[in-house]
Short mmCIF file of C-alpha atoms in Angstrom, two decimals:
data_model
loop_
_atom_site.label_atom_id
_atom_site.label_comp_id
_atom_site.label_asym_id
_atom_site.label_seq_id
_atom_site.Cartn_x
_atom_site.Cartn_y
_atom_site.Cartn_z
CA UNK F 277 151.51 123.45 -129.40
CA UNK F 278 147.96 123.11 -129.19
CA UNK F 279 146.04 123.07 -125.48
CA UNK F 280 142.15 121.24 -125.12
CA UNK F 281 140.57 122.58 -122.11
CA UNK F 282 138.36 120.89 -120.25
CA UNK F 283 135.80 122.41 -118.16
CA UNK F 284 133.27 120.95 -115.35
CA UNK F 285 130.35 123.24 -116.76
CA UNK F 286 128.91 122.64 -113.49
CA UNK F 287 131.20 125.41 -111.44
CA UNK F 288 130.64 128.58 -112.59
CA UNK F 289 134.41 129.52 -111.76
CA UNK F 290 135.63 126.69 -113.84
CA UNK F 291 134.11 128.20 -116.96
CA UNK F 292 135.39 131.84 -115.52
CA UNK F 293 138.52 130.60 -115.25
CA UNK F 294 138.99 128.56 -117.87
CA UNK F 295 137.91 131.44 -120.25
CA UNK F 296 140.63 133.89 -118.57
CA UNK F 297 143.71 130.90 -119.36
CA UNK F 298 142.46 130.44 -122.96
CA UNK F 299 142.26 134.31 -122.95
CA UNK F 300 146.18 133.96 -121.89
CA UNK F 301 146.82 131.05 -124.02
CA UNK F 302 146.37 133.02 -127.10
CA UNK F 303 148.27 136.16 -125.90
CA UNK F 304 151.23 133.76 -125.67
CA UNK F 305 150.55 132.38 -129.28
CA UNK F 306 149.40 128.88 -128.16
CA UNK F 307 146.77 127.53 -129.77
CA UNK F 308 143.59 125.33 -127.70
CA UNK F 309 140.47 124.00 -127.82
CA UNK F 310 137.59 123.00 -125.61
CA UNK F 311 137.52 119.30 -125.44
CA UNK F 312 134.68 116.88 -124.14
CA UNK F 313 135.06 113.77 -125.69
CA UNK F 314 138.06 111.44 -125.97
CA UNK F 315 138.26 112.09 -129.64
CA UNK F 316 138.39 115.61 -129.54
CA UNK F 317 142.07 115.06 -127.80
CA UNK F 318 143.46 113.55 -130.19
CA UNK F 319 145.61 116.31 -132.06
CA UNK F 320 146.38 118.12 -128.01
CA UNK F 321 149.91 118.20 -126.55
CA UNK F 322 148.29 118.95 -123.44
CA UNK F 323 144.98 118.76 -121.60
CA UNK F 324 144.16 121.44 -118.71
CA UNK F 325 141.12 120.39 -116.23
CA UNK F 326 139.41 122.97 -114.71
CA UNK F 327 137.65 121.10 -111.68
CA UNK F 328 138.28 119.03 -108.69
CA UNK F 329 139.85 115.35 -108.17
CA UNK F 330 136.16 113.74 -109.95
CA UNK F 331 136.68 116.12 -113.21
CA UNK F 332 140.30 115.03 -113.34
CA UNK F 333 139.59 111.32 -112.98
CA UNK F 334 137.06 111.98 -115.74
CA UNK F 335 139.59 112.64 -118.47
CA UNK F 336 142.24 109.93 -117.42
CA UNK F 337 141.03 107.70 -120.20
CA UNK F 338 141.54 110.27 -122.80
CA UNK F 339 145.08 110.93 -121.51
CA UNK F 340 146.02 107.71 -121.36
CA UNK F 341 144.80 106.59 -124.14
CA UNK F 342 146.80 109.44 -126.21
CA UNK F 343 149.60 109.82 -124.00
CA UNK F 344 149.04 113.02 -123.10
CA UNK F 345 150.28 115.17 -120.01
CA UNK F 346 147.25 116.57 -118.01
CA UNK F 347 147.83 120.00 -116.57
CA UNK F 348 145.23 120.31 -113.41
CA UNK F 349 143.85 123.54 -112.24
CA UNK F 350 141.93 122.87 -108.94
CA UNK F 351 138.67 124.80 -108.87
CA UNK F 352 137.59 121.97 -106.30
CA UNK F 353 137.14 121.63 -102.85
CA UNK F 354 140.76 119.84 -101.97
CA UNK F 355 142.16 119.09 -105.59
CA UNK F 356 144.85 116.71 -104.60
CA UNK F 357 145.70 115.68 -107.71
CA UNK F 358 146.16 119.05 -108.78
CA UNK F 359 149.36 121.26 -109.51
CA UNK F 360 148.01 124.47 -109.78
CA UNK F 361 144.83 126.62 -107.94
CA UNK F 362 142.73 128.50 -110.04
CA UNK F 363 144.11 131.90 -109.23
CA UNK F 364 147.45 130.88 -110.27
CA UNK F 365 146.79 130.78 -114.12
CA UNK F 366 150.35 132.82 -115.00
CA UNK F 367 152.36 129.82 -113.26
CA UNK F 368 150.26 127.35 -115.53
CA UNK F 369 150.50 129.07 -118.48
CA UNK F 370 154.62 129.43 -118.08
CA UNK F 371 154.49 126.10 -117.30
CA UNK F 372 153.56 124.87 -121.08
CA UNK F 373 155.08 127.62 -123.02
CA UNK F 374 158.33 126.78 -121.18
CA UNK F 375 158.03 122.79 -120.44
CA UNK F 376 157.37 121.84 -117.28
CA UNK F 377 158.08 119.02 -115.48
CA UNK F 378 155.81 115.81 -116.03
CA UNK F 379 155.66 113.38 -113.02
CA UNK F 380 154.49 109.93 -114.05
CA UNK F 381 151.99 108.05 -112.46
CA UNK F 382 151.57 104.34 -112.01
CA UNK F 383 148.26 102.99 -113.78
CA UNK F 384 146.23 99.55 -112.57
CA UNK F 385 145.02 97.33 -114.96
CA UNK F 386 141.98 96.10 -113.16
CA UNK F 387 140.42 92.54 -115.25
CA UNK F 388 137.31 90.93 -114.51
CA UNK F 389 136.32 88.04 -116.86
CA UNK F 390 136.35 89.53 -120.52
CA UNK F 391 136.14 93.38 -119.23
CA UNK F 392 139.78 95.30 -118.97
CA UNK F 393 139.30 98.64 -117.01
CA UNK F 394 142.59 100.89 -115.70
CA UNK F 395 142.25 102.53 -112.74
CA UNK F 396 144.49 105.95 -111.53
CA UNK F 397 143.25 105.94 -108.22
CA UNK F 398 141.66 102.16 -107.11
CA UNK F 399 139.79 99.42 -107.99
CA UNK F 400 136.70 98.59 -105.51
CA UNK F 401 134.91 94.91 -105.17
CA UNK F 402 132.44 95.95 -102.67
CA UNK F 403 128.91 94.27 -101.13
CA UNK F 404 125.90 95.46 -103.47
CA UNK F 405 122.53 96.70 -101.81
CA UNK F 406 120.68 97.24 -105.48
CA UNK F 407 118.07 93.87 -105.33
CA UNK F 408 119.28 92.83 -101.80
CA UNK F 409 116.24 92.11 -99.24
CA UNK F 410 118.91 91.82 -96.40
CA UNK F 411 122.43 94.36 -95.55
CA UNK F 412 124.86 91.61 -95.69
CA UNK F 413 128.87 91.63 -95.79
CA UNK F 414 130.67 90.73 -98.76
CA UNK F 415 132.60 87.38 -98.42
CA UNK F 416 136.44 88.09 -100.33
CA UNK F 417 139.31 86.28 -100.57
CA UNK F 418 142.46 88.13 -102.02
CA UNK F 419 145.62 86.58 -103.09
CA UNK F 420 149.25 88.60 -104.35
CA UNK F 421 151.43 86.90 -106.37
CA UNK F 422 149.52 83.84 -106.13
CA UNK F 423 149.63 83.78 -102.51
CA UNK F 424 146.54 83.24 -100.45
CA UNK F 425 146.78 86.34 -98.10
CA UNK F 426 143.73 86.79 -96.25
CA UNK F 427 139.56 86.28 -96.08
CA UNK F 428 137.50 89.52 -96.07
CA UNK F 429 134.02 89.59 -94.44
CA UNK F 430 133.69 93.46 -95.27
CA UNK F 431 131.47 96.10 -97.04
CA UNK F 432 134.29 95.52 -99.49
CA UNK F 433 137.95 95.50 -100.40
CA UNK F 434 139.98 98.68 -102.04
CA UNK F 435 143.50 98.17 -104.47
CA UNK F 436 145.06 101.64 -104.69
CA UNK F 437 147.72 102.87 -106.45
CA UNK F 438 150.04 105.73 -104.76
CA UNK F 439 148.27 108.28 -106.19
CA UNK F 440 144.61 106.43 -104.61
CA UNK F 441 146.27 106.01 -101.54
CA UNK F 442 144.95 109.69 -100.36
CA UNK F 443 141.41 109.14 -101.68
CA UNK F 444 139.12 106.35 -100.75
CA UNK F 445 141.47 104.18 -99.18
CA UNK F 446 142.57 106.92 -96.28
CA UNK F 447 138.85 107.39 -95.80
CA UNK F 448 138.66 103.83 -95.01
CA UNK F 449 142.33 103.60 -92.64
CA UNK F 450 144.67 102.74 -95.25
CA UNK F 451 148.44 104.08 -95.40
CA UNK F 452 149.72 107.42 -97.62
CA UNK F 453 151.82 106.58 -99.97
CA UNK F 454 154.47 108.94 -101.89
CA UNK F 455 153.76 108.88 -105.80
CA UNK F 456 157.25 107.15 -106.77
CA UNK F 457 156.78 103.57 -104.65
CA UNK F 458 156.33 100.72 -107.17
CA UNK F 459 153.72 99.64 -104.79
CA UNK F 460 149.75 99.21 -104.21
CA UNK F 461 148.16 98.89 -101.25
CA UNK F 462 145.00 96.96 -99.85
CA UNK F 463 142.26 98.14 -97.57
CA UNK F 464 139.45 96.71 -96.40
CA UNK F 465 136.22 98.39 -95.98
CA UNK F 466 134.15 98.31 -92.52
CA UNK F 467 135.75 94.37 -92.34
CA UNK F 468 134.13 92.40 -89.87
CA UNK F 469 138.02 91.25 -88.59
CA UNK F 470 140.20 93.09 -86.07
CA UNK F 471 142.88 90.98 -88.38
CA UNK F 472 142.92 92.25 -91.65
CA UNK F 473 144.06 95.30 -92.02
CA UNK F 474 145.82 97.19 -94.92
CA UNK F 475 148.48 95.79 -96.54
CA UNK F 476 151.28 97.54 -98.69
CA UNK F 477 152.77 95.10 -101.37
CA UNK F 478 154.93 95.20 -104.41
CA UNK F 479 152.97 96.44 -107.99
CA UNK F 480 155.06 93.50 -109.50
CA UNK F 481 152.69 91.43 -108.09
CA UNK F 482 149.01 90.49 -109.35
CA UNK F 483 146.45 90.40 -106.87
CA UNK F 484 143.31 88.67 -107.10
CA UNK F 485 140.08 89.23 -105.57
CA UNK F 486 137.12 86.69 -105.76
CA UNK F 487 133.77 86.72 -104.56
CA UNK F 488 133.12 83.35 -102.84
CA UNK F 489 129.99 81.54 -103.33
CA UNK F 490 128.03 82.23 -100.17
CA UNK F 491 128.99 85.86 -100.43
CA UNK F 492 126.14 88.88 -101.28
CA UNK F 493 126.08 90.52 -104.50
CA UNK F 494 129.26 92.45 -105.47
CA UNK F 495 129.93 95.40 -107.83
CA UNK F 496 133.24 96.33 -109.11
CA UNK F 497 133.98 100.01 -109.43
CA UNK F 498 136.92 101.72 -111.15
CA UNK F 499 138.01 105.23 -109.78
CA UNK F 500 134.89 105.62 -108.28
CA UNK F 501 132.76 104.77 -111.80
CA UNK F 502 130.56 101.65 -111.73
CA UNK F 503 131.82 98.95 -114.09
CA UNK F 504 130.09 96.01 -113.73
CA UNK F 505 128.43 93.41 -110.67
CA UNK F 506 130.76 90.87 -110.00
CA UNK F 507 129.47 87.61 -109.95
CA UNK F 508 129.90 84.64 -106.91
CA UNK F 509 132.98 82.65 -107.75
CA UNK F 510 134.50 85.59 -110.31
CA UNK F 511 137.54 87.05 -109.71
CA UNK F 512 139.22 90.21 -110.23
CA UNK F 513 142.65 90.49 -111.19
CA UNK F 514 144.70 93.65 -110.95
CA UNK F 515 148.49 94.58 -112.27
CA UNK F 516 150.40 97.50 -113.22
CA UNK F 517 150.02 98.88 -116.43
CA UNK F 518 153.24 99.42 -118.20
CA UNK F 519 151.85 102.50 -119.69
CA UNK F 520 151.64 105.34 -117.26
CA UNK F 521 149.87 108.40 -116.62
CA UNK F 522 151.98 111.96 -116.99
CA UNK F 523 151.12 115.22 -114.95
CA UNK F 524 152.81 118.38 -114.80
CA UNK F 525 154.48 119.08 -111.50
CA UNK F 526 154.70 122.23 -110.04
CA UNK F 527 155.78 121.35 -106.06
CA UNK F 528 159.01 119.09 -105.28
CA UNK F 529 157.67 118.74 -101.43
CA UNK F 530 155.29 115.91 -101.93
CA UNK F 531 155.30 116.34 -97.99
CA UNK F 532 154.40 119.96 -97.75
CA UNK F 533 151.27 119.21 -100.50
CA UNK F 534 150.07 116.71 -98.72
CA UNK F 535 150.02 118.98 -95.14
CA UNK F 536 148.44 121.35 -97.47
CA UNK F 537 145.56 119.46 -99.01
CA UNK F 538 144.79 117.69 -96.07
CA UNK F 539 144.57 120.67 -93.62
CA UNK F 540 141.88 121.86 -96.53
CA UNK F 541 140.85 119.01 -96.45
CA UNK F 542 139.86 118.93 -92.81
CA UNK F 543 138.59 122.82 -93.37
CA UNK F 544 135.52 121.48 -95.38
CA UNK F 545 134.19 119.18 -92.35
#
């Protein structure tokens, strides 16, 4: 067994604690490493984040691309995504040397003309200022399952997964969801429509999201990273991934989490 730890270097208790778990690691004869790039993970069984919700969503590619279970110790500010805090490095410790439980997570596969992205948390299409004499709306049409649904004149339209459900898209009004619904959801941002409002729909489905033609520039932006500007007339097309994402799992009450994280959540105000 062999863990790579990754730190935000930024927070000094990251690196603190991080240094006290390896410290632990070894007195329980498991073997890491400190891990920055997505090749360094490539001979890991796990990967531990120490950081908040950004520095988890910064090694997602790694651990999907490996298929490796991410353990997440929240040194952040709300650390939903986490299933341990930073003073609790005993519990995450036991938890590899005795196997855990790994949770799965669904995984978007977010398209846009020869660019493939995946997304844990949401893909964005949203109205671009950068070159833009004039604030104007984006103009969006969305369509599920090749169904015309709806006409956006927004500062831009979120897809979430379950997991994105309590990040972006509950800023902007959109519905919690619990981790194990085979469903996304989509939430407009600031729309300019007392009509359109979030919709939960089946992740069988492939939705589709094009800029029309007298719309302002649009960028696209996958869990929270700028891909690319989306150009009038191009569409984005997001699906589930078959692959999935694995966490360790330390709480059963999804519920009681959630009260949890959001009432810290609310502390930070």
């Amino acid at each position: 067994m062999k863990v790579g730890i990754f730190i935000n270097t930024t927070k000094s208790e990251a690196n603190t604690t991080a240094s006290a778990f390896g410290k632990a690691l070894l007195e329980n004869e498991i073997s890491y490493k400190i891990v920055n790039l997505k090749e360094d993970c490539k001979d890991v069984d796990v990967i531990a984040v120490f950081g908040g919700d950004g520095t988890i969503l910064r090694v997602v590619e790694y651990a999907f691309e490996y298929d490796i279970p991410i353990l997440a110790v929240n040194i952040g500010t709300v650390g939903f995504l986490s299933c341990v805090e930073g003073n609790e490095l005993d519990r995450a410790v036991s938890l590899i040397k005795n196997g855990g439980e790994i949770e799965k997570r669904s995984v978007m596969k977010v398209v846009c003309g020869d660019n493939k992205y995946y997304a844990l948390n949401e893909a964005l299409v949203q109205r671009c200022s950068q070159g833009v004499s004039m604030s104007e709306v984006a103009k969006l049409t969305l369509s599920i399952g090749n169904c015309f649904v709806d006409k956006y004149f927004a500062d831009g339209l979120i897809l979430s997964t379950p997991t994105g459900s309590t990040a972006y898209s509950l800023s902007c009004g959109g519905s919690i969801m619990t981790p194990d619904l085979n469903a996304f959801i989509a939430t407009p941002v600031c729309a300019h429509s007392l009509h359109n409002r979030p919709i939960v729909y089946s992740d069988n489905n492939v939705a589709k999201i094009t800029v029309l033609e007298n719309s302002t520039k649009c960028s696209l932006y996958v869990d929270g990273k700028f891909a690319r500007y989306v150009k009038k007339n191009e569409t984005v097309e997001v699906s589930r991934s078959r692959k999935m994402i694995k966490f360790y799992k330390t709480q059963d009450n999804f519920f009681e989490k959630l009260l949890i994280k959001l009432n810290k959540w609310s502390e930070t105000k």
